[in-house]
Protein backbone atom coordinates (compact mmCIF):
# COMPACT_ATOMS: atom_id res chain seq x y z
CA UNK A 1 0.00 0.00 0.00
CA UNK A 2 2.90 2.38 0.89
CA UNK A 3 4.46 1.87 -2.51
CA UNK A 4 1.11 2.44 -4.17
CA UNK A 5 0.61 5.74 -2.33
CA UNK A 6 4.18 6.82 -3.16
CA UNK A 7 3.63 5.94 -6.81
CA UNK A 8 0.41 7.95 -6.89
CA UNK A 9 2.19 10.92 -5.27
CA UNK A 10 5.07 10.80 -7.78
CA UNK A 11 2.65 10.45 -10.67
CA UNK A 12 0.71 13.54 -9.58
CA UNK A 13 3.96 15.47 -9.10
CA UNK A 14 5.16 14.57 -12.60
CA UNK A 15 1.80 15.63 -14.04
CA UNK A 16 2.01 18.99 -12.26
CA UNK A 17 5.56 19.57 -13.48
CA UNK A 18 4.54 18.62 -17.02
CA UNK A 19 1.62 21.03 -16.85
CA UNK A 20 3.89 23.84 -15.66
CA UNK A 21 6.36 23.16 -18.46
CA UNK A 22 3.53 23.23 -21.00
CA UNK A 23 2.23 26.54 -19.61
CA UNK A 24 5.75 28.03 -19.77
CA UNK A 25 6.15 26.87 -23.36
CA UNK A 26 2.80 28.34 -24.36
CA UNK A 27 3.66 31.69 -22.74
CA UNK A 28 7.06 31.71 -24.42
CA UNK A 29 5.59 30.89 -27.84
CA UNK A 30 2.94 33.56 -27.38
CA UNK A 31 5.63 36.13 -26.69
CA UNK A 32 4.71 36.63 -23.04
CA UNK A 33 8.26 35.95 -21.86
CA UNK A 34 9.95 37.88 -24.64
CA UNK A 35 12.68 40.37 -23.70
CA UNK A 36 12.08 42.38 -26.88
CA UNK A 37 11.40 46.05 -26.20
CA UNK A 38 7.76 47.06 -26.56
CA UNK A 39 6.08 50.39 -27.20
CA UNK A 40 4.33 51.62 -24.05
CA UNK A 41 1.08 53.41 -24.86
CA UNK A 42 -0.47 55.76 -22.26
CA UNK A 43 -4.13 55.12 -21.44
CA UNK A 44 -6.84 57.21 -19.80
CA UNK A 45 -7.99 54.50 -17.40
CA UNK A 46 -10.82 56.49 -15.82
CA UNK A 47 -10.09 55.27 -12.27
CA UNK A 48 -9.04 58.64 -10.86
CA UNK A 49 -10.48 61.67 -12.67
CA UNK A 50 -11.40 65.29 -12.18
CA UNK A 51 -14.20 66.06 -14.62
CA UNK A 52 -16.67 68.79 -15.38
CA UNK A 53 -18.71 69.84 -18.41
CA UNK A 54 -15.59 71.11 -20.20
CA UNK A 55 -12.57 69.10 -19.12
CA UNK A 56 -11.49 65.69 -17.89
CA UNK A 57 -8.17 65.28 -16.10
CA UNK A 58 -7.26 61.60 -15.79
CA UNK A 59 -4.61 60.98 -13.12
CA UNK A 60 -5.19 57.23 -12.84
CA UNK A 61 -1.63 56.38 -13.87
CA UNK A 62 0.53 58.77 -11.90
CA UNK A 63 2.47 55.82 -10.45
CA UNK A 64 3.46 55.07 -14.06
CA UNK A 65 4.70 58.63 -14.53
CA UNK A 66 2.03 60.44 -16.54
CA UNK A 67 -1.27 62.32 -16.47
CA UNK A 68 -3.76 62.81 -19.33
CA UNK A 69 -6.04 65.73 -20.18
CA UNK A 70 -8.90 66.26 -22.64
CA UNK A 71 -10.99 69.34 -23.39
CA UNK A 72 -14.32 67.70 -24.24
CA UNK A 73 -16.02 70.32 -26.39
CA UNK A 74 -15.32 71.67 -29.86
CA UNK A 75 -13.94 75.18 -29.70
CA UNK A 76 -11.77 77.64 -31.61
CA UNK A 77 -10.59 79.23 -28.39
CA UNK A 78 -6.93 78.67 -27.47
CA UNK A 79 -6.45 76.05 -24.78
CA UNK A 80 -3.51 75.54 -22.46
CA UNK A 81 -2.55 73.14 -19.71
CA UNK A 82 0.02 73.65 -16.99
CA UNK A 83 1.75 71.03 -14.87
CA UNK A 84 3.26 72.50 -11.70
CA UNK A 85 5.96 70.18 -10.39
CA UNK A 86 7.36 69.50 -6.90
CA UNK A 87 10.67 71.11 -7.92
CA UNK A 88 8.94 74.43 -8.58
CA UNK A 89 9.20 74.08 -12.38
CA UNK A 90 5.99 74.68 -14.36
CA UNK A 91 5.47 73.03 -17.75
CA UNK A 92 3.04 74.79 -20.10
CA UNK A 93 1.38 72.98 -23.01
CA UNK A 94 -0.96 73.91 -25.85
CA UNK A 95 -3.80 71.42 -26.19
CA UNK A 96 -6.41 70.70 -28.86
CA UNK A 97 -10.13 70.19 -28.21
CA UNK A 98 -11.60 66.67 -28.10
CA UNK A 99 -8.17 64.98 -28.09
CA UNK A 100 -6.30 63.36 -25.23
CA UNK A 101 -2.92 64.90 -24.40
CA UNK A 102 -0.34 63.05 -22.31
CA UNK A 103 2.03 64.90 -19.99
CA UNK A 104 5.00 63.22 -18.27
CA UNK A 105 5.66 63.70 -14.55
CA UNK A 106 9.20 64.67 -15.46
CA UNK A 107 10.30 65.91 -12.05
CA UNK A 108 9.77 62.61 -10.19
CA UNK A 109 7.96 62.01 -6.90
CA UNK A 110 6.07 64.74 -5.10
CA UNK A 111 3.13 67.13 -5.28
CA UNK A 112 1.84 68.13 -8.72
CA UNK A 113 -0.97 70.39 -9.85
CA UNK A 114 -2.54 70.14 -13.32
CA UNK A 115 -4.65 73.07 -14.56
CA UNK A 116 -6.46 73.53 -17.87
CA UNK A 117 -7.08 77.07 -19.12
CA UNK A 118 -9.26 78.63 -21.82
CA UNK A 119 -8.34 81.87 -23.53
CA UNK A 120 -10.57 84.82 -22.65
CA UNK A 121 -8.86 87.56 -24.64
CA UNK A 122 -5.32 88.47 -25.59
CA UNK A 123 -3.04 86.81 -23.05
CA UNK A 124 -5.78 86.36 -20.46
CA UNK A 125 -6.90 82.83 -19.56
CA UNK A 126 -9.58 81.44 -17.27
CA UNK A 127 -9.31 78.20 -15.32
CA UNK A 128 -11.48 75.41 -16.75
CA UNK A 129 -10.40 72.65 -14.36
CA UNK A 130 -7.65 71.84 -11.89
CA UNK A 131 -6.42 68.79 -9.97
CA UNK A 132 -3.65 68.30 -7.41
CA UNK A 133 -2.10 64.96 -6.48
CA UNK A 134 0.95 63.41 -4.86
CA UNK A 135 2.84 61.15 -7.23
CA UNK A 136 4.93 58.17 -6.11
CA UNK A 137 6.39 56.58 -9.21
CA UNK A 138 6.95 52.83 -9.33
CA UNK A 139 10.01 53.47 -11.49
CA UNK A 140 11.77 56.84 -11.73
CA UNK A 141 12.48 56.18 -15.43
CA UNK A 142 8.83 55.49 -16.36
CA UNK A 143 8.05 58.99 -17.71
CA UNK A 144 10.88 58.60 -20.20
CA UNK A 145 9.84 55.26 -21.66
CA UNK A 146 6.57 56.20 -23.33
CA UNK A 147 4.86 58.50 -25.79
CA UNK A 148 3.72 61.96 -24.72
CA UNK A 149 2.67 65.23 -26.33
CA UNK A 150 6.23 66.25 -27.23
CA UNK A 151 7.42 62.77 -28.29
CA UNK A 152 4.32 61.36 -29.93
CA UNK A 153 4.64 57.87 -31.43
CA UNK A 154 3.09 54.41 -31.72
CA UNK A 155 4.41 51.02 -32.80
CA UNK A 156 3.51 51.91 -36.40
CA UNK A 157 5.48 55.19 -36.47
CA UNK A 158 8.12 54.91 -39.20
CA UNK A 159 11.15 55.81 -37.10
CA UNK A 160 10.01 53.32 -34.43
CA UNK A 161 9.88 50.57 -37.04
CA UNK A 162 13.35 51.63 -38.16
CA UNK A 163 14.63 51.38 -34.60
CA UNK A 164 13.28 47.86 -34.35
CA UNK A 165 15.14 46.92 -37.54
CA UNK A 166 18.38 48.60 -36.45
CA UNK A 167 18.38 46.99 -33.01
CA UNK A 168 16.94 43.56 -33.79
CA UNK A 169 20.17 41.76 -32.86
CA UNK A 170 21.21 44.19 -30.12
CA UNK A 171 20.45 43.88 -26.42
CA UNK A 172 22.99 46.30 -24.91
CA UNK A 173 21.46 49.71 -24.28
CA UNK A 174 24.47 51.82 -25.28
CA UNK A 175 24.89 49.82 -28.48
CA UNK A 176 21.30 50.70 -29.33
CA UNK A 177 22.10 54.35 -28.65
CA UNK A 178 25.11 54.17 -30.96
CA UNK A 179 23.19 52.54 -33.81
CA UNK A 180 20.24 54.92 -33.59
CA UNK A 181 22.50 57.96 -33.25
CA UNK A 182 24.60 57.01 -36.29
CA UNK A 183 21.49 56.36 -38.39
CA UNK A 184 19.91 59.70 -37.35
CA UNK A 185 22.85 61.93 -38.29
CA UNK A 186 23.29 60.07 -41.60
CA UNK A 187 19.62 60.06 -42.55
CA UNK A 188 18.58 63.64 -41.72
CA UNK A 189 19.80 67.00 -42.94
CA UNK A 190 19.37 70.17 -40.93
CA UNK A 191 16.54 72.31 -42.30
CA UNK A 192 17.79 75.90 -42.06
CA UNK A 193 14.68 77.31 -43.74
CA UNK A 194 12.37 75.59 -41.26
CA UNK A 195 14.55 76.76 -38.36
CA UNK A 196 14.06 80.39 -39.46
CA UNK A 197 10.29 80.08 -39.94
CA UNK A 198 9.16 77.64 -37.25
CA UNK A 199 6.20 78.94 -35.25
CA UNK A 200 5.82 79.05 -31.51
CA UNK A 201 4.15 75.90 -30.18
CA UNK A 202 5.54 73.68 -32.95
CA UNK A 203 5.47 69.94 -32.20
CA UNK A 204 7.17 67.36 -34.45
CA UNK A 205 5.06 64.99 -36.53
CA UNK A 206 7.55 62.13 -36.59
CA UNK A 207 6.22 60.45 -39.74
CA UNK A 208 6.35 63.74 -41.65
CA UNK A 209 9.88 64.39 -40.43
CA UNK A 210 10.91 60.87 -41.43
CA UNK A 211 9.47 61.30 -44.91
CA UNK A 212 11.13 64.69 -45.48
CA UNK A 213 14.56 63.45 -44.29
CA UNK A 214 15.27 66.84 -42.75
CA UNK A 215 14.38 68.81 -39.67
CA UNK A 216 15.35 71.17 -36.87
CA UNK A 217 16.89 70.31 -33.50
CA UNK A 218 13.47 69.50 -32.03
CA UNK A 219 12.82 67.02 -34.88
CA UNK A 220 16.17 65.28 -34.42
CA UNK A 221 15.80 65.02 -30.67
CA UNK A 222 12.17 63.84 -30.76
CA UNK A 223 12.98 61.21 -33.39
CA UNK A 224 15.90 59.79 -31.44
CA UNK A 225 13.90 59.88 -28.22
CA UNK A 226 11.01 57.92 -29.74
CA UNK A 227 13.37 55.37 -31.28
CA UNK A 228 15.31 54.79 -28.07
CA UNK A 229 12.24 54.64 -25.84
CA UNK A 230 10.65 52.11 -28.16
CA UNK A 231 13.77 50.00 -27.63
CA UNK A 232 13.50 50.15 -23.85
CA UNK A 233 16.17 52.83 -23.30
CA UNK A 234 14.92 55.60 -20.96
CA UNK A 235 15.51 58.86 -22.82
CA UNK A 236 14.82 62.50 -22.00
CA UNK A 237 14.06 65.04 -24.68
CA UNK A 238 15.70 68.07 -23.12
CA UNK A 239 14.90 71.66 -24.08
CA UNK A 240 17.08 74.52 -22.96
CA UNK A 241 19.97 76.62 -24.18
CA UNK A 242 23.10 75.72 -26.12
CA UNK A 243 25.06 78.90 -25.61
CA UNK A 244 22.49 81.64 -26.22
CA UNK A 245 20.38 79.60 -28.67
CA UNK A 246 17.18 77.82 -27.64
CA UNK A 247 17.87 74.19 -28.44
CA UNK A 248 16.77 70.56 -27.97
CA UNK A 249 18.96 67.53 -27.25
CA UNK A 250 18.75 64.17 -25.48
CA UNK A 251 19.96 62.44 -22.33
CA UNK A 252 19.88 58.66 -21.89
CA UNK A 253 19.76 56.32 -18.92
CA UNK A 254 22.13 53.41 -18.42
CA UNK A 255 21.70 50.87 -15.63
CA UNK A 256 25.45 51.01 -15.10
CA UNK A 257 25.99 54.78 -15.34
CA UNK A 258 22.59 56.24 -14.41
CA UNK A 259 21.46 59.36 -16.29
CA UNK A 260 24.04 60.44 -18.84
CA UNK A 261 23.29 64.08 -19.57
CA UNK A 262 23.81 65.09 -23.19
CA UNK A 263 25.95 61.99 -23.66
CA UNK A 264 25.50 59.48 -26.44
CA UNK A 265 28.54 57.29 -26.80
CA UNK A 266 31.64 56.00 -25.01
CA UNK A 267 34.98 56.15 -26.83
CA UNK A 268 36.81 53.71 -24.58
CA UNK A 269 38.11 56.35 -22.19
CA UNK A 270 35.29 58.76 -21.44
CA UNK A 271 31.69 59.55 -22.29
CA UNK A 272 31.36 62.05 -25.14
CA UNK A 273 28.51 64.47 -25.68
CA UNK A 274 26.97 63.95 -29.09
CA UNK A 275 24.20 66.41 -29.83
CA UNK A 276 22.67 64.94 -33.03
CA UNK A 277 21.70 68.28 -34.61
CA UNK A 278 25.08 69.97 -34.33
CA UNK A 279 26.96 66.79 -35.26
CA UNK A 280 24.84 66.23 -38.37
CA UNK A 281 24.79 69.81 -39.62
CA UNK A 282 28.57 70.19 -39.21
CA UNK A 283 29.59 66.69 -40.42
CA UNK A 284 31.01 66.06 -36.93
CA UNK A 285 33.83 68.58 -37.40
CA UNK A 286 36.47 68.72 -34.65
CA UNK A 287 35.40 72.24 -33.59
CA UNK A 288 31.73 71.39 -33.20
CA UNK A 289 32.55 68.12 -31.42
CA UNK A 290 34.68 70.11 -28.96
CA UNK A 291 31.72 72.45 -28.38
CA UNK A 292 29.34 69.53 -27.89
CA UNK A 293 31.77 67.93 -25.47
CA UNK A 294 31.73 70.94 -23.17
CA UNK A 295 28.79 70.47 -20.81
CA UNK A 296 28.92 74.11 -19.71
CA UNK A 297 27.51 75.08 -23.12
CA UNK A 298 24.24 73.30 -22.28
CA UNK A 299 21.66 74.67 -19.85
CA UNK A 300 18.65 72.37 -19.47
CA UNK A 301 15.27 73.96 -18.77
CA UNK A 302 12.66 71.24 -19.40
CA UNK A 303 12.69 67.47 -19.88
CA UNK A 304 9.91 65.64 -21.72
CSV table of N, CA and C in Angstrom, one decimal, residues 13-124:
chain,number,residue,atom,x,y,z
A,13,UNK,N,2.9,14.4,-9.1
A,13,UNK,CA,4.0,15.5,-9.1
A,13,UNK,C,4.5,15.6,-10.5
A,14,UNK,N,4.7,14.5,-11.2
A,14,UNK,CA,5.2,14.6,-12.6
A,14,UNK,C,4.1,15.3,-13.5
A,15,UNK,N,2.9,15.0,-13.3
A,15,UNK,CA,1.8,15.6,-14.0
A,15,UNK,C,1.8,17.1,-13.8
A,16,UNK,N,2.0,17.6,-12.5
A,16,UNK,CA,2.0,19.0,-12.3
A,16,UNK,C,3.2,19.7,-12.9
A,17,UNK,N,4.4,19.0,-12.9
A,17,UNK,CA,5.6,19.6,-13.5
A,17,UNK,C,5.4,19.7,-15.0
A,18,UNK,N,4.8,18.6,-15.6
A,18,UNK,CA,4.5,18.6,-17.0
A,18,UNK,C,3.6,19.8,-17.4
A,19,UNK,N,2.6,20.0,-16.6
A,19,UNK,CA,1.6,21.0,-16.9
A,19,UNK,C,2.3,22.4,-16.8
A,20,UNK,N,3.2,22.6,-15.8
A,20,UNK,CA,3.9,23.8,-15.7
A,20,UNK,C,4.8,24.1,-16.8
A,21,UNK,N,5.5,23.0,-17.3
A,21,UNK,CA,6.4,23.2,-18.5
A,21,UNK,C,5.6,23.5,-19.7
A,22,UNK,N,4.4,22.9,-19.9
A,22,UNK,CA,3.5,23.2,-21.0
A,22,UNK,C,3.1,24.7,-21.0
A,23,UNK,N,2.7,25.2,-19.8
A,23,UNK,CA,2.2,26.5,-19.6
A,23,UNK,C,3.4,27.5,-20.0
A,24,UNK,N,4.6,27.2,-19.5
A,24,UNK,CA,5.7,28.0,-19.8
A,24,UNK,C,6.0,28.1,-21.3
A,25,UNK,N,5.9,26.9,-21.9
A,25,UNK,CA,6.2,26.9,-23.4
A,25,UNK,C,5.1,27.7,-24.1
A,26,UNK,N,3.9,27.6,-23.7
A,26,UNK,CA,2.8,28.3,-24.4
A,26,UNK,C,3.0,29.8,-24.2
A,27,UNK,N,3.4,30.3,-23.0
A,27,UNK,CA,3.7,31.7,-22.7
A,27,UNK,C,4.8,32.2,-23.6
A,28,UNK,N,5.9,31.3,-23.6
A,28,UNK,CA,7.1,31.7,-24.4
A,28,UNK,C,6.7,31.8,-25.9
A,29,UNK,N,5.9,30.9,-26.4
A,29,UNK,CA,5.6,30.9,-27.8
A,29,UNK,C,4.7,32.1,-28.2
A,30,UNK,N,3.9,32.4,-27.2
A,30,UNK,CA,2.9,33.6,-27.4
A,30,UNK,C,3.6,34.9,-27.3
A,31,UNK,N,4.9,34.9,-26.8
A,31,UNK,CA,5.6,36.1,-26.7
A,31,UNK,C,5.6,36.7,-25.3
A,32,UNK,N,4.9,36.1,-24.4
A,32,UNK,CA,4.7,36.6,-23.0
A,32,UNK,C,6.0,36.7,-22.2
A,33,UNK,N,7.0,35.9,-22.6
A,33,UNK,CA,8.3,36.0,-21.9
A,33,UNK,C,9.4,36.6,-22.7
A,34,UNK,N,9.0,37.3,-23.8
A,34,UNK,CA,10.0,37.9,-24.6
A,34,UNK,C,10.6,39.0,-24.0
A,35,UNK,N,11.9,39.2,-24.2
A,35,UNK,CA,12.7,40.4,-23.7
A,35,UNK,C,12.7,41.5,-24.7
A,36,UNK,N,12.1,41.3,-25.8
A,36,UNK,CA,12.1,42.4,-26.9
A,36,UNK,C,11.4,43.6,-26.4
A,37,UNK,N,12.0,44.8,-26.6
A,37,UNK,CA,11.4,46.0,-26.2
A,37,UNK,C,10.0,46.3,-26.8
A,38,UNK,N,9.1,46.8,-26.1
A,38,UNK,CA,7.8,47.1,-26.6
A,38,UNK,C,7.4,48.5,-26.4
A,39,UNK,N,6.6,49.0,-27.3
A,39,UNK,CA,6.1,50.4,-27.2
A,39,UNK,C,5.0,50.5,-26.1
A,40,UNK,N,5.3,51.4,-25.2
A,40,UNK,CA,4.3,51.6,-24.0
A,40,UNK,C,3.4,52.7,-24.4
A,41,UNK,N,2.1,52.4,-24.5
A,41,UNK,CA,1.1,53.4,-24.9
A,41,UNK,C,0.3,53.9,-23.7
A,42,UNK,N,0.3,55.2,-23.4
A,42,UNK,CA,-0.5,55.8,-22.3
A,42,UNK,C,-2.0,55.5,-22.5
A,43,UNK,N,-2.7,55.3,-21.4
A,43,UNK,CA,-4.1,55.1,-21.4
A,43,UNK,C,-4.8,56.0,-20.4
A,44,UNK,N,-6.0,56.5,-20.8
A,44,UNK,CA,-6.8,57.2,-19.8
A,44,UNK,C,-7.7,56.2,-19.2
A,45,UNK,N,-7.3,55.6,-18.0
A,45,UNK,CA,-8.0,54.5,-17.4
A,45,UNK,C,-9.3,54.8,-16.8
A,46,UNK,N,-9.5,56.1,-16.4
A,46,UNK,CA,-10.8,56.5,-15.8
A,46,UNK,C,-11.0,56.1,-14.4
A,47,UNK,N,-10.0,55.7,-13.7
A,47,UNK,CA,-10.1,55.3,-12.3
A,47,UNK,C,-10.0,56.5,-11.3
A,48,UNK,N,-9.2,57.4,-11.7
A,48,UNK,CA,-9.0,58.6,-10.9
A,48,UNK,C,-9.2,59.8,-11.8
A,49,UNK,N,-10.3,60.6,-11.7
A,49,UNK,CA,-10.5,61.7,-12.7
A,49,UNK,C,-11.0,62.9,-12.0
A,50,UNK,N,-10.7,64.0,-12.5
A,50,UNK,CA,-11.4,65.3,-12.2
A,50,UNK,C,-12.1,65.7,-13.4
A,51,UNK,N,-13.4,65.8,-13.4
A,51,UNK,CA,-14.2,66.1,-14.6
A,51,UNK,C,-15.3,67.0,-14.4
A,52,UNK,N,-15.5,67.9,-15.4
A,52,UNK,CA,-16.7,68.8,-15.4
A,52,UNK,C,-17.2,68.8,-16.8
A,53,UNK,N,-18.1,69.8,-17.1
A,53,UNK,CA,-18.7,69.8,-18.4
A,53,UNK,C,-17.7,70.2,-19.5
A,54,UNK,N,-16.6,70.7,-19.2
A,54,UNK,CA,-15.6,71.1,-20.2
A,54,UNK,C,-14.4,70.2,-20.3
A,55,UNK,N,-13.9,69.7,-19.2
A,55,UNK,CA,-12.6,69.1,-19.1
A,55,UNK,C,-12.6,67.8,-18.3
A,56,UNK,N,-11.8,66.9,-18.7
A,56,UNK,CA,-11.5,65.7,-17.9
A,56,UNK,C,-10.0,65.6,-17.7
A,57,UNK,N,-9.6,65.5,-16.5
A,57,UNK,CA,-8.2,65.3,-16.1
A,57,UNK,C,-8.1,63.9,-15.5
A,58,UNK,N,-7.4,63.0,-16.2
A,58,UNK,CA,-7.3,61.6,-15.8
A,58,UNK,C,-5.9,61.4,-15.1
A,59,UNK,N,-5.9,61.2,-13.8
A,59,UNK,CA,-4.6,61.0,-13.1
A,59,UNK,C,-4.5,59.6,-12.5
A,60,UNK,N,-5.1,58.6,-13.3
A,60,UNK,CA,-5.2,57.2,-12.8
A,60,UNK,C,-3.8,56.6,-12.8
A,61,UNK,N,-2.9,57.1,-13.7
A,61,UNK,CA,-1.6,56.4,-13.9
A,61,UNK,C,-0.4,57.2,-13.4
A,62,UNK,N,-0.6,58.0,-12.4
A,62,UNK,CA,0.5,58.8,-11.9
A,62,UNK,C,1.7,57.9,-11.4
A,63,UNK,N,1.4,56.7,-10.9
A,63,UNK,CA,2.5,55.8,-10.5
A,63,UNK,C,3.3,55.4,-11.6
A,64,UNK,N,2.7,55.4,-12.8
A,64,UNK,CA,3.5,55.1,-14.1
A,64,UNK,C,4.2,56.3,-14.7
A,65,UNK,N,3.9,57.5,-14.1
A,65,UNK,CA,4.7,58.6,-14.5
A,65,UNK,C,4.0,59.6,-15.5
A,66,UNK,N,2.7,59.5,-15.6
A,66,UNK,CA,2.0,60.4,-16.5
A,66,UNK,C,0.6,60.8,-16.1
A,67,UNK,N,0.1,61.9,-16.7
A,67,UNK,CA,-1.3,62.3,-16.5
A,67,UNK,C,-1.8,62.7,-17.9
A,68,UNK,N,-3.1,62.5,-18.0
A,68,UNK,CA,-3.8,62.8,-19.3
A,68,UNK,C,-4.9,63.8,-19.2
A,69,UNK,N,-5.1,64.6,-20.2
A,69,UNK,CA,-6.0,65.7,-20.2
A,69,UNK,C,-6.8,65.8,-21.5
A,70,UNK,N,-8.1,66.0,-21.4
A,70,UNK,CA,-8.9,66.3,-22.6
A,70,UNK,C,-9.9,67.4,-22.4
A,71,UNK,N,-9.9,68.3,-23.4
A,71,UNK,CA,-11.0,69.3,-23.4
A,71,UNK,C,-12.1,68.7,-24.2
A,72,UNK,N,-13.3,68.6,-23.7
A,72,UNK,CA,-14.3,67.7,-24.2
A,72,UNK,C,-15.1,68.3,-25.4
A,73,UNK,N,-15.2,69.7,-25.4
A,73,UNK,CA,-16.0,70.3,-26.4
A,73,UNK,C,-15.2,70.9,-27.6
A,74,UNK,N,-15.9,71.0,-28.7
A,74,UNK,CA,-15.3,71.7,-29.9
A,74,UNK,C,-15.2,73.2,-29.6
A,75,UNK,N,-14.1,73.7,-29.9
A,75,UNK,CA,-13.9,75.2,-29.7
A,75,UNK,C,-12.8,75.7,-30.6
A,76,UNK,N,-12.9,77.0,-30.9
A,76,UNK,CA,-11.8,77.6,-31.6
A,76,UNK,C,-10.9,78.5,-30.7
A,77,UNK,N,-11.3,78.5,-29.4
A,77,UNK,CA,-10.6,79.2,-28.4
A,77,UNK,C,-9.3,78.5,-28.1
A,78,UNK,N,-8.2,79.3,-27.8
A,78,UNK,CA,-6.9,78.7,-27.5
A,78,UNK,C,-7.0,78.0,-26.1
A,79,UNK,N,-6.4,76.8,-26.0
A,79,UNK,CA,-6.4,76.0,-24.8
A,79,UNK,C,-5.0,75.8,-24.3
A,80,UNK,N,-4.8,75.8,-23.0
A,80,UNK,CA,-3.5,75.5,-22.5
A,80,UNK,C,-3.7,74.7,-21.2
A,81,UNK,N,-2.6,73.9,-20.9
A,81,UNK,CA,-2.5,73.1,-19.7
A,81,UNK,C,-1.2,73.4,-19.0
A,82,UNK,N,-1.2,73.5,-17.7
A,82,UNK,CA,0.0,73.7,-17.0
A,82,UNK,C,0.2,72.5,-16.0
A,83,UNK,N,1.4,72.0,-15.9
A,83,UNK,CA,1.7,71.0,-14.9
A,83,UNK,C,2.8,71.7,-13.9
A,84,UNK,N,2.3,72.0,-12.7
A,84,UNK,CA,3.3,72.5,-11.7
A,84,UNK,C,3.9,71.3,-11.0
A,85,UNK,N,5.2,71.3,-10.9
A,85,UNK,CA,6.0,70.2,-10.4
A,85,UNK,C,6.5,70.4,-9.0
A,86,UNK,N,6.9,69.4,-8.3
A,86,UNK,CA,7.4,69.5,-6.9
A,86,UNK,C,8.7,70.3,-6.8
A,87,UNK,N,9.4,70.4,-7.9
A,87,UNK,CA,10.7,71.1,-7.9
A,87,UNK,C,10.5,72.6,-8.1
A,88,UNK,N,9.2,73.0,-8.4
A,88,UNK,CA,8.9,74.4,-8.6
A,88,UNK,C,8.9,74.8,-10.1
A,89,UNK,N,9.3,73.9,-10.9
A,89,UNK,CA,9.2,74.1,-12.4
A,89,UNK,C,7.8,73.9,-12.9
A,90,UNK,N,7.3,74.8,-13.8
A,90,UNK,CA,6.0,74.7,-14.4
A,90,UNK,C,6.1,74.4,-15.9
A,91,UNK,N,5.5,73.4,-16.3
A,91,UNK,CA,5.5,73.0,-17.7
A,91,UNK,C,4.2,73.5,-18.3
A,92,UNK,N,4.2,74.3,-19.4
A,92,UNK,CA,3.0,74.8,-20.1
A,92,UNK,C,2.9,74.2,-21.5
A,93,UNK,N,1.7,73.7,-21.8
A,93,UNK,CA,1.4,73.0,-23.0
A,93,UNK,C,0.2,73.6,-23.7
A,94,UNK,N,0.2,73.6,-25.0
A,94,UNK,CA,-1.0,73.9,-25.9
A,94,UNK,C,-1.7,72.6,-26.1
A,95,UNK,N,-3.0,72.6,-26.0
A,95,UNK,CA,-3.8,71.4,-26.2
A,95,UNK,C,-4.9,71.7,-27.2
A,96,UNK,N,-5.4,70.6,-27.8
A,96,UNK,CA,-6.4,70.7,-28.9
A,96,UNK,C,-7.7,70.1,-28.3
A,97,UNK,N,-8.9,70.7,-28.7
A,97,UNK,CA,-10.1,70.2,-28.2
A,97,UNK,C,-10.4,68.8,-28.7
A,98,UNK,N,-11.1,68.0,-27.8
A,98,UNK,CA,-11.6,66.7,-28.1
A,98,UNK,C,-10.5,65.6,-28.4
A,99,UNK,N,-9.3,65.9,-27.9
A,99,UNK,CA,-8.2,65.0,-28.1
A,99,UNK,C,-7.4,64.8,-26.8
A,100,UNK,N,-7.1,63.6,-26.4
A,100,UNK,CA,-6.3,63.4,-25.2
A,100,UNK,C,-4.9,63.9,-25.4
A,101,UNK,N,-4.3,64.5,-24.4
A,101,UNK,CA,-2.9,64.9,-24.4
A,101,UNK,C,-2.3,64.3,-23.2
A,102,UNK,N,-1.1,63.7,-23.4
A,102,UNK,CA,-0.3,63.0,-22.3
A,102,UNK,C,0.8,63.9,-21.9
A,103,UNK,N,0.9,64.1,-20.5
A,103,UNK,CA,2.0,64.9,-20.0
A,103,UNK,C,2.8,64.0,-19.0
A,104,UNK,N,4.2,64.0,-19.2
A,104,UNK,CA,5.0,63.2,-18.3
A,104,UNK,C,5.2,63.9,-16.9
A,105,UNK,N,5.3,63.1,-15.9
A,105,UNK,CA,5.7,63.7,-14.6
A,105,UNK,C,7.2,63.7,-14.5
A,106,UNK,N,7.8,64.7,-15.2
A,106,UNK,CA,9.2,64.7,-15.5
A,106,UNK,C,10.1,64.9,-14.2
A,107,UNK,N,9.5,65.5,-13.2
A,107,UNK,CA,10.3,65.9,-12.1
A,107,UNK,C,10.2,64.9,-10.9
A,108,UNK,N,9.7,63.7,-11.2
A,108,UNK,CA,9.8,62.6,-10.2
A,108,UNK,C,8.7,62.7,-9.1
A,109,UNK,N,8.9,62.1,-8.0
A,109,UNK,CA,8.0,62.0,-6.9
A,109,UNK,C,7.7,63.4,-6.3
A,110,UNK,N,6.4,63.5,-5.8
A,110,UNK,CA,6.1,64.7,-5.1
A,110,UNK,C,4.7,65.3,-5.5
A,111,UNK,N,4.4,66.5,-5.1
A,111,UNK,CA,3.1,67.1,-5.3
A,111,UNK,C,3.1,67.9,-6.6
A,112,UNK,N,2.1,67.5,-7.4
A,112,UNK,CA,1.8,68.1,-8.7
A,112,UNK,C,0.5,68.8,-8.7
A,113,UNK,N,0.3,69.8,-9.6
A,113,UNK,CA,-1.0,70.4,-9.9
A,113,UNK,C,-1.1,70.6,-11.3
A,114,UNK,N,-2.2,70.0,-11.9
A,114,UNK,CA,-2.5,70.1,-13.3
A,114,UNK,C,-3.7,71.1,-13.5
A,115,UNK,N,-3.6,72.1,-14.3
A,115,UNK,CA,-4.6,73.1,-14.6
A,115,UNK,C,-4.9,73.3,-16.1
A,116,UNK,N,-6.1,73.3,-16.5
A,116,UNK,CA,-6.5,73.5,-17.9
A,116,UNK,C,-7.1,74.9,-18.0
A,117,UNK,N,-6.6,75.7,-19.0
A,117,UNK,CA,-7.1,77.1,-19.1
A,117,UNK,C,-7.7,77.3,-20.5
A,118,UNK,N,-8.7,78.2,-20.5
A,118,UNK,CA,-9.3,78.6,-21.8
A,118,UNK,C,-9.0,80.1,-22.0
A,119,UNK,N,-8.7,80.5,-23.2
A,119,UNK,CA,-8.3,81.9,-23.5
A,119,UNK,C,-9.6,82.8,-23.5
A,120,UNK,N,-9.5,83.9,-22.8
A,120,UNK,CA,-10.6,84.8,-22.6
A,120,UNK,C,-10.4,85.9,-23.7
A,121,UNK,N,-9.2,86.5,-23.7
A,121,UNK,CA,-8.9,87.6,-24.6
A,121,UNK,C,-7.4,87.9,-24.5
A,122,UNK,N,-6.7,88.1,-25.6
A,122,UNK,CA,-5.3,88.5,-25.6
A,122,UNK,C,-4.5,87.4,-24.9
A,123,UNK,N,-3.8,87.8,-23.8
A,123,UNK,CA,-3.0,86.8,-23.1
A,123,UNK,C,-3.7,86.4,-21.8
A,124,UNK,N,-5.0,86.7,-21.7
A,124,UNK,CA,-5.8,86.4,-20.5
A,124,UNK,C,-6.5,85.0,-20.6
